[in-house]
Amino acid sequence: MDSDVRRTKRDPYSFDTEVGWRAYRVLRPGRGMYHDVKRRLPYYWSDITDALTYRTFAGTSARRLGARPLTSSLSSVLPALAFILDMNSRTEGFFGVNEALFSSAFACMVFSILGAQPLTVVGITGLISLFNYTIFDIIKRYDASLYPEFLCWVSIWAAVFHWLFAIWNFCDYMRYVTDFTSESFGSYVGIIYLIKGVELLIVEFEHYGPRKGYLGVVIALLYFFTVYVLESIGKGAWFKPWIRDLLSDYAYPLATLFWTGFASFPGQNKETNVPTLDHTRAFYPTVDRGWLIHFWNLPVKWVFVALPIGFLLMLLFYYDHNQSSVAAQARNFPLKKPGGFHWDFFLLGCTSFIAGIIGIPLPNGLVPQAPVHTDALTVYKHNLKIIRTDDGREIHEQEKVAEKVMEQRVSHFIMGLAIIGTMTGPLLTLLNLIPRALFGGVFFVVGWGGLEGNGIMKKILYLVREDRFVQPDDPLRQVPNKKILLYLLCQVVGIAVNVAISQTIAAIGFPVLIISLIPLRWKVLPRFFAPQELRRMDHLTADSDIILASMGGRPTMPEDKLEENASSSSSEARKEGTSSGSNEKLSVAEQGEATGGLRERNTASRDGGDQEKQSWARS
């Protein structure tokens, strides 16, 4: 009963019901951060004890808590190393393996200990890689030696804007993110990963020749195929559940070990001598410098040139990091503990400031990996779903139902420790054995993962599927196909524009285009779709009230407003019609003798000569 009372009690953090100056977020600084900490702090000890209790469970559950930090750390470190290979070649060697590992470990430790949303995996993304080498392409036109200090000032300005946005409660606007925006962004990120995988393999041909290039392509594609098959087994009905989970949990380590060894098989493979990761000194920067960037040596004019770029970087993180947190706490996960978007964004400003000063890539939320981490900590129940056909036959399918999520911060902390371990000399030597081309396969795995399970792909498959194989209760059945195509066209155009911009020197401006997807959904789409059509194709990405509480509560969707306005207009019209009808009756009753005669004839024909009514009509 007490839990029910707590559940129904309205969260005190909201601006929707405020009036006057209190309704302005800027005039009430720090309110969101205060409530984030107040809301989450009572759960801090349970974030630790829940993980320890979870580990003591026998069988699959205990194994998964041990397996997933390893798998999640690999799934975040391997793409980070892949992006470092890209940045290393496009920034004249400024970034290397140690910078990638340091950034990932630093972010894991900070957010697992201090974060209000410890399920959100934080590390290096492809978008920060794109941002960093685009800045290098711009600055080298003037003086490439300014790049470390200039990038540091970009990070400092970005940190300042992070703090201002968090203090001014601007993270509230992330509650307006719907599947339209998150699906488009997820597809965009997936496509960028795939492009980077292809570019990495092209470099193998250009720098190392066709023989090494062809073997690299084989390793990359087979690595992708291996991980994909092993993870698909976990979703299927083969073997026993514990075997399926075992293969799925260890997909990354198994594939990495096997295909790293494959490159050294005796014979042609070993003789080809495919290029591997560069070996670096433990805990030292890649280039000959200290860990502190001398940012005070940058000329003043360049300090202010860095300001607008820092704002654009903040916009990128504003959407990317918060979207990662939304995805990690999406409606398909039965979460019980509250979120904390304002506090975490302020914390991201702190990590951006420190990362910029020590010269490592700025970490932020990982869109593909964050929901994977939550999914790994979700306890599923495997049910048997029986579908009866028209001819009386039965189709048996496996149905996975999420029962609960083990919400804790220990797995994220273990990931950080694991990454710190890879910065030591012996493990750096092992990393040196991994073929560079294998990271192309990593890009393909993560990139395709962002596309395959995307709502855009599901809608496309719905349109091309034969009608008799579509479930009768599918919500899309109630939407005309031409409207689904129009909806998909809006998403595809938004994705294509962002991808195109990202391939040019204007790529630093793509965060503005990404942010613009939110008002596009709320202001433009309702003009072309009926409310019921939008409801069946689109939903709030964060649908849980306990998560939306951190962003000021559940927003009113534009289609709901349209229906409310239409309903109120029709009600007013009915009232006016009733009032008009009454006035007409009164005016007719007040008319003279001719109206009385007409009423007399109508009454006589209807009542068959009721004398009393006729004499009343004549009078």
Coordinates of C-alpha atoms in Angstrom, one line a residue:
M1 CA 0.0 0.0 0.0
D2 CA 2.8 2.4 0.8
S3 CA 4.4 1.7 -2.5
D4 CA 1.2 2.5 -4.3
V5 CA 1.0 5.8 -2.4
R6 CA 4.5 6.6 -3.5
R7 CA 3.8 5.6 -7.0
T8 CA 0.8 7.9 -7.4
K9 CA 2.3 10.8 -5.6
R10 CA 3.1 13.6 -8.0
D11 CA 6.8 14.5 -8.4
P12 CA 7.4 18.0 -7.2
Y13 CA 9.7 18.9 -10.1
S14 CA 7.6 20.4 -12.9
F15 CA 7.3 23.7 -14.7
D16 CA 4.0 22.9 -16.5
T17 CA 1.8 23.9 -13.6
E18 CA 3.8 27.0 -12.6
V19 CA 2.7 30.5 -13.4
G20 CA 4.5 33.9 -13.6
W21 CA 8.2 34.0 -13.3
R22 CA 8.3 30.5 -11.8
A23 CA 7.4 29.0 -15.1
Y24 CA 10.7 30.1 -16.6
R25 CA 13.5 27.5 -16.3
V26 CA 16.3 30.0 -16.5
L27 CA 15.0 31.9 -13.5
R28 CA 15.1 28.8 -11.3
P29 CA 18.7 27.6 -11.7
G30 CA 19.8 24.2 -10.4
R31 CA 16.2 23.0 -9.6
G32 CA 16.5 20.0 -11.9
M33 CA 19.9 19.0 -10.6
Y34 CA 18.7 19.3 -7.0
H35 CA 15.7 17.1 -7.6
D36 CA 17.8 14.6 -9.5
V37 CA 20.1 14.1 -6.6
K38 CA 17.3 14.1 -4.1
R39 CA 15.4 11.6 -6.1
R40 CA 18.3 9.2 -6.8
L41 CA 20.4 9.4 -3.6
P42 CA 18.2 7.2 -1.5
Y43 CA 18.9 4.4 -4.0
Y44 CA 22.6 4.6 -3.9
W45 CA 23.3 1.9 -1.4
S46 CA 20.8 -0.4 -3.2
D47 CA 22.6 0.2 -6.4
I48 CA 25.5 -1.7 -4.8
T49 CA 23.7 -4.3 -2.8
D50 CA 21.3 -5.2 -5.6
A51 CA 24.4 -6.1 -7.7
L52 CA 25.9 -8.2 -4.9
T53 CA 22.6 -10.0 -4.3
Y54 CA 22.3 -10.6 -8.0
R55 CA 25.7 -12.1 -8.2
T56 CA 24.9 -14.7 -5.5
F57 CA 22.0 -16.1 -7.6
A58 CA 22.8 -19.5 -9.1
G59 CA 22.9 -20.4 -12.7
T60 CA 22.4 -18.0 -15.6
S61 CA 21.8 -14.8 -13.7
A62 CA 25.1 -14.9 -11.8
R63 CA 27.0 -15.8 -14.8
R64 CA 25.5 -13.0 -16.8
L65 CA 26.6 -10.3 -14.3
G66 CA 30.1 -11.6 -14.6
A67 CA 30.0 -12.0 -18.4
R68 CA 28.3 -8.7 -19.3
P69 CA 30.9 -6.3 -17.9
L70 CA 33.5 -8.1 -20.0
T71 CA 31.3 -8.2 -23.0
S72 CA 30.1 -4.6 -22.5
S73 CA 33.6 -3.4 -22.0
L74 CA 34.7 -5.1 -25.2
S75 CA 31.7 -3.7 -27.1
S76 CA 32.6 -0.2 -26.0
V77 CA 36.4 -0.5 -26.1
L78 CA 36.6 -2.2 -29.5
P79 CA 34.7 0.6 -31.3
A80 CA 36.7 3.2 -29.4
L81 CA 39.9 1.6 -30.6
A82 CA 38.5 1.6 -34.1
F83 CA 37.6 5.3 -34.0
I84 CA 41.1 5.9 -32.6
L85 CA 42.6 4.3 -35.7
D86 CA 40.5 6.7 -37.8
M87 CA 41.4 9.7 -35.7
N88 CA 45.1 8.7 -35.6
S89 CA 45.4 8.7 -39.4
R90 CA 43.4 11.9 -39.8
T91 CA 45.0 14.0 -37.0
E92 CA 48.6 13.2 -37.9
G93 CA 49.0 10.7 -35.0
F94 CA 47.8 12.9 -32.1
F95 CA 45.4 10.4 -30.8
G96 CA 46.3 6.7 -30.1
V97 CA 45.3 3.6 -28.2
N98 CA 46.2 4.9 -24.7
E99 CA 44.0 8.0 -25.3
A100 CA 41.0 5.8 -26.2
L101 CA 41.5 3.5 -23.2
F102 CA 42.0 6.4 -20.8
S103 CA 38.9 8.2 -22.0
S104 CA 36.7 5.1 -21.8
A105 CA 38.0 4.1 -18.4
F106 CA 37.7 7.6 -17.0
A107 CA 34.1 7.9 -18.1
C108 CA 33.1 4.5 -16.8
M109 CA 34.6 5.2 -13.3
V110 CA 33.1 8.7 -13.0
F111 CA 29.5 7.8 -14.1
S112 CA 29.4 4.5 -12.3
I113 CA 30.3 6.2 -9.0
L114 CA 28.7 9.7 -9.3
G115 CA 26.1 9.3 -12.1
A116 CA 22.4 9.4 -11.4
Q117 CA 21.9 7.0 -14.4
P118 CA 24.6 4.3 -14.0
L119 CA 23.0 2.1 -16.6
T120 CA 24.1 4.5 -19.4
V121 CA 27.4 3.3 -20.9
V122 CA 29.7 6.2 -21.5
G123 CA 32.8 6.2 -23.9
I124 CA 34.1 7.3 -27.2
T125 CA 31.6 7.6 -30.1
G126 CA 32.0 7.9 -33.8
L127 CA 30.5 11.3 -33.7
I128 CA 33.2 12.8 -31.5
S129 CA 35.7 11.1 -33.8
L130 CA 34.1 12.9 -36.7
F131 CA 34.0 16.2 -34.8
N132 CA 37.7 15.9 -33.8
Y133 CA 39.2 15.3 -37.2
T134 CA 36.8 17.9 -38.8
I135 CA 38.3 20.5 -36.4
F136 CA 41.7 19.3 -37.4
D137 CA 40.9 19.7 -41.1
I138 CA 39.8 23.3 -40.4
I139 CA 42.7 24.3 -38.1
K140 CA 45.5 22.8 -40.3
R141 CA 44.6 25.4 -43.0
Y142 CA 46.1 27.9 -40.7
D143 CA 48.6 26.2 -38.4
A144 CA 48.3 22.5 -37.5
S145 CA 50.5 23.0 -34.4
L146 CA 47.6 24.9 -32.7
Y147 CA 45.4 21.8 -32.8
P148 CA 46.0 20.5 -29.2
E149 CA 45.5 23.8 -27.6
F150 CA 42.6 24.8 -29.8
L151 CA 40.8 21.5 -29.2
C152 CA 41.4 22.0 -25.5
W153 CA 39.6 25.3 -25.6
V154 CA 36.8 23.8 -27.6
S155 CA 36.4 21.3 -24.8
I156 CA 36.5 24.1 -22.1
W157 CA 33.8 26.1 -23.8
A158 CA 31.7 23.0 -24.3
A159 CA 32.0 22.2 -20.6
V160 CA 30.8 25.7 -19.7
F161 CA 27.8 25.3 -22.0
H162 CA 27.1 21.9 -20.4
W163 CA 27.0 23.4 -17.0
L164 CA 24.8 26.3 -18.1
F165 CA 22.3 23.9 -19.8
A166 CA 22.2 21.7 -16.8
I167 CA 21.8 24.6 -14.3
W168 CA 19.1 26.2 -16.4
N169 CA 17.1 22.9 -16.5
F170 CA 17.2 22.7 -20.3
C171 CA 17.4 18.9 -20.3
D172 CA 13.7 19.0 -19.7
Y173 CA 13.2 19.4 -23.5
M174 CA 14.6 15.8 -24.1
R175 CA 11.2 14.6 -22.9
Y176 CA 9.9 15.6 -26.3
V177 CA 12.0 12.9 -28.0
T178 CA 9.9 10.3 -29.7
D179 CA 10.6 7.2 -31.7
F180 CA 10.6 9.4 -34.9
T181 CA 13.7 11.2 -33.7
S182 CA 15.4 8.4 -31.8
E183 CA 15.0 6.0 -34.7
S184 CA 16.3 8.5 -37.2
F185 CA 19.3 9.2 -35.0
G186 CA 20.0 5.5 -34.3
S187 CA 20.0 4.8 -38.1
Y188 CA 22.3 7.8 -38.7
V189 CA 24.8 6.5 -36.1
G190 CA 24.5 3.0 -37.6
I191 CA 25.2 4.3 -41.1
I192 CA 28.2 6.3 -39.8
Y193 CA 29.6 3.1 -38.2
L194 CA 29.2 1.2 -41.5
I195 CA 30.9 3.9 -43.5
K196 CA 33.8 4.0 -41.1
G197 CA 34.1 0.2 -41.4
V198 CA 34.4 0.5 -45.1
E199 CA 36.9 3.4 -44.9
L200 CA 39.1 1.4 -42.5
L201 CA 39.2 -1.5 -45.0
I202 CA 40.0 0.9 -47.8
V203 CA 43.0 2.2 -45.8
E204 CA 44.2 -1.5 -45.5
F205 CA 44.5 -1.6 -49.3
E206 CA 46.0 1.8 -49.7
H207 CA 48.7 1.5 -47.1
Y208 CA 49.5 -2.2 -47.0
G209 CA 48.8 -3.6 -50.5
P210 CA 46.1 -5.9 -52.0
R211 CA 47.2 -9.1 -50.3
K212 CA 46.9 -7.8 -46.8
G213 CA 43.8 -5.8 -47.8
Y214 CA 41.9 -8.9 -49.1
L215 CA 42.8 -10.9 -46.0
G216 CA 41.7 -7.9 -43.9
V217 CA 38.3 -7.8 -45.7
V218 CA 37.8 -11.6 -45.0
I219 CA 38.6 -11.2 -41.3
A220 CA 36.3 -8.2 -41.0
L221 CA 33.3 -9.9 -42.7
L222 CA 33.8 -13.2 -40.9
Y223 CA 34.1 -11.4 -37.6
F224 CA 30.8 -9.6 -38.2
F225 CA 29.2 -12.9 -39.3
T226 CA 30.4 -14.8 -36.2
V227 CA 29.2 -12.2 -33.7
Y228 CA 25.9 -11.8 -35.5
V229 CA 25.2 -15.6 -35.5
L230 CA 26.2 -16.0 -31.8
E231 CA 24.0 -13.1 -30.7
S232 CA 21.2 -14.5 -32.9
I233 CA 21.4 -17.8 -31.1
G234 CA 20.6 -16.0 -27.9
K235 CA 17.4 -14.7 -29.4
G236 CA 16.3 -18.0 -31.0
A237 CA 15.1 -21.4 -29.9
W238 CA 18.2 -23.5 -30.4
F239 CA 19.8 -25.4 -27.5
K240 CA 18.9 -25.0 -23.9
P241 CA 18.4 -21.4 -22.5
W242 CA 21.7 -21.4 -20.6
I243 CA 23.6 -22.5 -23.7
R244 CA 21.9 -19.8 -25.8
D245 CA 22.7 -17.1 -23.2
L246 CA 26.3 -18.4 -22.8
L247 CA 27.0 -18.1 -26.5
S248 CA 25.3 -14.7 -26.8
D249 CA 27.0 -13.3 -23.7
Y250 CA 30.5 -14.2 -24.9
A251 CA 30.0 -13.4 -28.6
Y252 CA 32.5 -10.5 -28.7
P253 CA 35.3 -12.3 -26.7
L254 CA 34.9 -15.6 -28.6
A255 CA 34.9 -13.9 -32.0
T256 CA 37.8 -11.6 -31.1
L257 CA 40.0 -14.4 -29.8
F258 CA 39.3 -16.7 -32.8
W259 CA 39.8 -14.2 -35.6
T260 CA 42.9 -12.7 -33.9
G261 CA 44.3 -16.2 -33.9
F262 CA 43.1 -16.9 -37.4
A263 CA 45.4 -14.1 -38.7
S264 CA 48.4 -16.0 -37.3
F265 CA 47.4 -19.5 -38.5
P266 CA 50.6 -21.2 -40.0
G267 CA 50.8 -20.9 -43.8
Q268 CA 49.5 -18.2 -46.0
N269 CA 47.7 -16.3 -43.2
K270 CA 50.9 -15.9 -41.1
E271 CA 53.0 -15.1 -44.2
T272 CA 50.6 -12.3 -45.2
N273 CA 51.4 -10.7 -41.8
V274 CA 48.3 -8.5 -41.6
P275 CA 48.9 -5.1 -39.8
T276 CA 47.9 -5.0 -36.2
L277 CA 47.4 -2.3 -33.6
D278 CA 50.4 -0.1 -32.8
H279 CA 52.2 -0.9 -29.5
T280 CA 52.4 2.0 -27.1
R281 CA 53.9 2.6 -23.6
A282 CA 51.6 1.9 -20.7
F283 CA 49.9 5.0 -19.3
Y284 CA 51.7 7.4 -21.6
P285 CA 50.3 9.6 -24.4
T286 CA 50.8 8.4 -28.0
V287 CA 52.9 11.4 -29.0
D288 CA 55.8 12.8 -27.0
R289 CA 54.0 15.1 -24.6
G290 CA 52.8 15.3 -21.1
W291 CA 49.2 14.6 -20.1
L292 CA 48.5 18.3 -19.5
I293 CA 47.8 20.5 -22.6
H294 CA 49.3 23.9 -22.3
F295 CA 46.0 25.6 -23.3
W296 CA 47.2 29.0 -21.9
N297 CA 49.6 29.3 -24.8
L298 CA 46.9 29.6 -27.4
P299 CA 46.5 33.1 -28.9
V300 CA 43.5 35.0 -27.7
K301 CA 41.8 35.2 -31.0
W302 CA 41.7 31.4 -31.3
V303 CA 40.2 31.2 -27.9
F304 CA 37.1 33.0 -29.1
V305 CA 37.1 31.2 -32.4
A306 CA 36.8 28.0 -30.3
L307 CA 33.7 29.3 -28.5
P308 CA 31.0 28.7 -31.2
I309 CA 32.5 25.3 -32.0
G310 CA 32.4 24.5 -28.3
F311 CA 28.6 25.3 -28.4
L312 CA 28.1 23.0 -31.4
L313 CA 30.0 20.3 -29.5
M314 CA 27.7 20.8 -26.5
L315 CA 24.6 20.5 -28.8
L316 CA 26.0 17.2 -30.1
F317 CA 26.4 15.9 -26.5
Y318 CA 23.1 17.4 -25.4
Y319 CA 21.3 15.1 -27.9
D320 CA 23.7 12.2 -28.1
H321 CA 24.3 11.7 -24.4
N322 CA 20.7 12.3 -23.3
Q323 CA 19.4 10.1 -26.1
S324 CA 21.7 7.4 -24.9
S325 CA 20.2 7.8 -21.4
V326 CA 16.7 7.7 -22.8
A327 CA 17.5 4.6 -24.8
A328 CA 19.0 2.9 -21.8
Q329 CA 15.8 3.6 -19.9
A330 CA 13.3 3.1 -22.7
R331 CA 9.8 1.9 -22.2
N332 CA 10.6 -1.8 -23.0
F333 CA 12.7 -2.0 -19.8
P334 CA 10.6 -2.4 -16.5
L335 CA 12.7 0.1 -14.5
K336 CA 11.8 1.1 -10.9
K337 CA 14.6 3.6 -10.0
P338 CA 14.4 7.2 -11.1
G339 CA 16.6 8.9 -13.6
G340 CA 18.7 12.1 -13.4
F341 CA 19.3 13.9 -16.7
H342 CA 20.2 17.3 -15.4
W343 CA 22.8 16.0 -12.9
D344 CA 24.4 13.6 -15.4
F345 CA 24.7 16.4 -18.1
F346 CA 26.4 18.6 -15.5
L347 CA 28.7 15.7 -14.8
L348 CA 29.4 15.3 -18.5
G349 CA 30.5 18.9 -18.5
C350 CA 33.0 18.0 -15.8
T351 CA 34.4 15.0 -17.7
S352 CA 34.6 17.2 -20.9
F353 CA 36.6 19.8 -19.1
I354 CA 39.1 17.3 -17.6
A355 CA 39.3 15.3 -20.9
G356 CA 40.0 18.5 -22.9
I357 CA 42.8 19.6 -20.5
I358 CA 44.6 16.2 -20.6
G359 CA 44.2 15.8 -24.3
I360 CA 42.0 12.7 -24.6
P361 CA 38.8 12.3 -26.7
L362 CA 35.7 13.6 -24.9
P363 CA 33.5 10.7 -23.8
N364 CA 29.7 10.7 -23.8
G365 CA 26.8 8.3 -23.9
L366 CA 27.1 5.4 -26.4
V367 CA 23.8 5.1 -28.3
P368 CA 24.2 1.5 -29.5
Q369 CA 25.8 0.1 -26.4
A370 CA 23.7 1.8 -23.7
P371 CA 20.5 -0.1 -24.3
V372 CA 22.5 -3.3 -24.8
H373 CA 23.9 -2.9 -21.3
T374 CA 20.4 -2.5 -19.9
D375 CA 19.1 -5.4 -21.9
A376 CA 22.0 -7.5 -20.5
L377 CA 20.8 -6.8 -17.0
T378 CA 17.2 -7.6 -17.8
V379 CA 15.7 -10.8 -16.4
Y380 CA 13.5 -12.4 -19.1
K381 CA 10.9 -15.0 -18.9
H382 CA 10.7 -17.4 -21.8
N383 CA 7.0 -18.2 -22.6
L384 CA 5.5 -20.4 -25.3
K385 CA 3.3 -18.4 -27.6
I386 CA 0.7 -20.4 -29.6
I387 CA -0.7 -18.9 -32.8
R388 CA -3.8 -20.6 -34.2
T389 CA -4.2 -20.5 -38.0
D390 CA -7.5 -20.4 -39.9
D391 CA -7.2 -24.1 -40.8
G392 CA -7.0 -25.1 -37.1
R393 CA -3.2 -25.6 -37.0
E394 CA -1.0 -24.2 -34.3
I395 CA 2.3 -22.3 -34.6
H396 CA 4.6 -22.4 -31.6
E397 CA 6.9 -19.4 -31.0
Q398 CA 9.1 -18.3 -28.2
E399 CA 8.1 -15.1 -26.4
K400 CA 10.5 -13.3 -24.2
V401 CA 8.9 -11.2 -21.5
A402 CA 11.0 -8.7 -19.4
E403 CA 10.3 -9.2 -15.8
K404 CA 12.7 -6.9 -14.1
V405 CA 16.0 -5.0 -14.6
M406 CA 18.9 -5.4 -12.1
E407 CA 19.4 -1.7 -11.7
Q408 CA 22.9 -1.2 -10.2
R409 CA 26.1 0.6 -10.8
V410 CA 28.6 -2.3 -10.2
S411 CA 28.7 -3.6 -13.7
H412 CA 29.6 -0.2 -15.1
F413 CA 32.3 0.1 -12.5
I414 CA 33.7 -3.3 -13.4
M415 CA 33.8 -2.2 -17.0
G416 CA 36.0 0.7 -16.0
L417 CA 38.3 -1.5 -14.0
A418 CA 38.6 -3.9 -17.0
I419 CA 39.5 -1.0 -19.3
I420 CA 42.1 0.3 -16.9
G421 CA 43.6 -3.2 -16.9
T422 CA 44.0 -3.1 -20.6
M423 CA 46.2 0.0 -20.2
T424 CA 48.9 -2.1 -18.5
G425 CA 51.9 -3.3 -20.4
P426 CA 51.0 -7.0 -20.7
L427 CA 47.5 -6.3 -22.0
L428 CA 48.7 -3.6 -24.3
T429 CA 51.0 -6.3 -25.8
L430 CA 47.9 -8.6 -26.3
L431 CA 46.0 -5.7 -27.9
N432 CA 48.9 -5.3 -30.3
L433 CA 48.1 -8.8 -31.7
I434 CA 44.6 -7.8 -32.9
P435 CA 44.5 -7.2 -36.7
R436 CA 43.5 -3.7 -37.6
A437 CA 41.0 -5.0 -40.1
L438 CA 39.1 -6.8 -37.3
F439 CA 37.9 -3.3 -36.2
G440 CA 36.2 -3.0 -39.5
G441 CA 34.1 -6.0 -38.5
V442 CA 33.4 -4.3 -35.1
F443 CA 32.0 -1.3 -37.0
F444 CA 29.8 -3.6 -39.1
V445 CA 28.5 -5.4 -36.0
V446 CA 27.6 -2.2 -34.1
G447 CA 26.4 -0.4 -37.2
W448 CA 24.1 -3.2 -38.4
G449 CA 22.8 -3.6 -34.8
G450 CA 21.7 0.0 -34.9
L451 CA 19.8 -0.6 -38.2
E452 CA 18.4 -4.1 -37.8
G453 CA 16.3 -3.6 -34.7
N454 CA 15.3 -0.1 -35.7
G455 CA 11.7 0.9 -36.0
I456 CA 12.4 2.2 -39.5
M457 CA 13.5 -1.3 -40.6
K458 CA 10.4 -2.8 -39.0
K459 CA 8.1 -0.5 -40.9
I460 CA 9.9 -1.3 -44.2
L461 CA 9.6 -5.0 -43.5
Y462 CA 5.9 -4.5 -42.8
L463 CA 5.3 -2.8 -46.1
V464 CA 7.1 -5.6 -48.1
R465 CA 5.6 -8.5 -46.1
E466 CA 2.8 -10.5 -47.7
D467 CA -0.5 -9.5 -46.1
R468 CA -1.4 -12.9 -44.8
F469 CA 1.7 -13.1 -42.7
V470 CA 1.0 -9.8 -40.9
Q471 CA -0.4 -10.2 -37.4
P472 CA -4.1 -9.1 -37.2
D473 CA -3.4 -7.0 -34.1
D474 CA -0.5 -5.1 -35.7
P475 CA -1.1 -1.4 -35.1
L476 CA 0.2 -0.5 -38.5
R477 CA -2.8 -2.3 -40.1
Q478 CA -4.9 0.7 -39.1
V479 CA -2.6 3.2 -41.0
P480 CA -2.8 3.5 -44.8
N481 CA 0.4 2.3 -46.5
K482 CA 0.8 5.7 -48.2
K483 CA 0.9 7.4 -44.8
I484 CA 3.6 4.9 -43.6
L485 CA 5.6 5.6 -46.7
L486 CA 5.3 9.4 -46.1
Y487 CA 6.4 8.9 -42.5
L488 CA 9.4 6.8 -43.6
L489 CA 10.3 9.4 -46.2
C490 CA 10.5 12.1 -43.6
Q491 CA 12.9 10.0 -41.6
V492 CA 15.0 8.9 -44.5
V493 CA 15.4 12.5 -45.8
G494 CA 16.5 13.6 -42.3
I495 CA 19.0 10.8 -42.1
A496 CA 20.3 11.4 -45.6
V497 CA 20.9 15.1 -45.0
N498 CA 22.8 14.4 -41.8
V499 CA 25.0 11.7 -43.4
A500 CA 25.7 13.9 -46.4
I501 CA 26.7 16.9 -44.2
S502 CA 28.9 14.6 -42.1
Q503 CA 31.1 13.8 -45.1
T504 CA 32.1 17.4 -45.6
I505 CA 34.1 20.0 -43.8
A506 CA 30.7 21.4 -42.6
A507 CA 30.3 18.4 -40.4
I508 CA 30.7 20.4 -37.2
G509 CA 27.3 21.9 -37.9
F510 CA 25.5 18.5 -38.1
P511 CA 24.4 18.7 -34.4
V512 CA 22.0 21.5 -35.4
L513 CA 20.4 19.3 -37.9
I514 CA 20.0 16.4 -35.4
I515 CA 18.4 18.7 -32.8
S516 CA 16.0 20.0 -35.5
L517 CA 14.4 16.6 -35.8
I518 CA 12.6 17.2 -32.5
P519 CA 10.6 20.3 -33.6
L520 CA 10.1 18.7 -37.0
R521 CA 8.2 15.9 -35.3
W522 CA 6.2 18.2 -33.0
K523 CA 5.3 21.1 -35.3
V524 CA 5.4 19.8 -38.9
L525 CA 4.3 16.1 -38.9
P526 CA 0.9 16.7 -37.2
R527 CA -0.1 18.8 -40.3
F528 CA 0.2 15.8 -42.5
F529 CA -1.0 12.9 -40.3
A530 CA -4.2 12.2 -38.4
P531 CA -3.8 11.9 -34.6
Q532 CA -4.6 8.2 -34.6
E533 CA -2.0 7.6 -37.4
L534 CA 0.8 9.2 -35.3
R535 CA -0.3 7.3 -32.2
R536 CA 0.2 4.0 -34.1
M537 CA 3.5 4.9 -35.7
D538 CA 5.2 7.0 -33.0
H539 CA 5.5 7.1 -29.2
L540 CA 7.5 8.8 -26.6
T541 CA 10.9 7.0 -26.3
A542 CA 11.0 7.5 -22.5
D543 CA 7.5 6.4 -21.5
S544 CA 8.0 5.6 -17.9
D545 CA 6.7 8.2 -15.5
I546 CA 9.5 7.6 -13.1
I547 CA 12.0 8.5 -15.8
L548 CA 10.0 11.4 -17.2
A549 CA 9.9 12.9 -13.7
S550 CA 13.5 14.0 -14.1
M551 CA 12.5 16.0 -17.2
G552 CA 9.5 17.7 -15.8
G553 CA 6.8 15.1 -16.3
R554 CA 5.0 13.6 -19.3
P555 CA 4.4 16.1 -22.1
T556 CA 1.1 16.5 -24.0
M557 CA 1.6 15.2 -27.5
P558 CA 0.6 17.5 -30.4
E559 CA -1.9 15.0 -31.7
D560 CA -3.6 14.9 -28.3
K561 CA -3.9 18.7 -28.4
L562 CA -5.4 18.6 -31.8
E563 CA -8.0 16.1 -30.7
E564 CA -8.8 18.2 -27.6
N565 CA -9.2 21.3 -29.7
A566 CA -11.4 19.5 -32.2
S567 CA -13.5 18.0 -29.4
S568 CA -14.0 21.3 -27.7
S569 CA -14.9 23.0 -31.1
S570 CA -17.5 20.3 -31.8
S571 CA -18.9 20.7 -28.3
E572 CA -19.2 24.4 -28.8
A573 CA -20.9 23.9 -32.2
R574 CA -23.4 21.5 -30.7
K575 CA -24.2 24.0 -27.9
E576 CA -24.6 26.8 -30.5
G577 CA -26.9 24.6 -32.6
T578 CA -29.0 23.7 -29.6
S579 CA -29.2 27.4 -28.6
S580 CA -30.1 28.4 -32.1
G581 CA -32.9 25.7 -32.3
S582 CA -34.4 27.0 -29.1
N583 CA -34.4 30.5 -30.4
E584 CA -36.1 29.4 -33.6
K585 CA -38.9 27.7 -31.7
L586 CA -39.5 30.7 -29.6
S587 CA -39.7 33.0 -32.6
V588 CA -42.1 30.7 -34.3
A589 CA -44.3 30.5 -31.3
E590 CA -44.4 34.2 -31.2
Q591 CA -45.5 34.5 -34.8
G592 CA -49.2 35.4 -35.6
E593 CA -52.2 33.8 -37.1
A594 CA -50.6 32.2 -40.1
T595 CA -48.2 30.2 -38.0
G596 CA -51.0 29.2 -35.7
G597 CA -53.0 27.9 -38.7
L598 CA -50.0 25.8 -39.9
R599 CA -49.5 24.3 -36.5
E600 CA -53.3 23.6 -36.4
R601 CA -53.1 21.6 -39.6
N602 CA -50.0 19.7 -38.5
T603 CA -51.5 18.9 -35.2
A604 CA -54.8 17.7 -36.7
S605 CA -53.1 15.3 -39.1
R606 CA -50.8 13.9 -36.5
D607 CA -53.3 13.5 -33.7
G608 CA -56.3 12.5 -35.7
G609 CA -58.7 15.2 -34.5
D610 CA -57.7 15.8 -30.9
Q611 CA -60.3 18.4 -30.1
E612 CA -58.5 19.8 -27.1
K613 CA -55.3 20.4 -28.9
Q614 CA -57.0 21.9 -32.0
S615 CA -58.9 24.4 -29.9
W616 CA -55.6 25.3 -28.2
A617 CA -54.0 25.8 -31.6
R618 CA -56.8 28.1 -32.8
S619 CA -56.6 30.1 -29.6

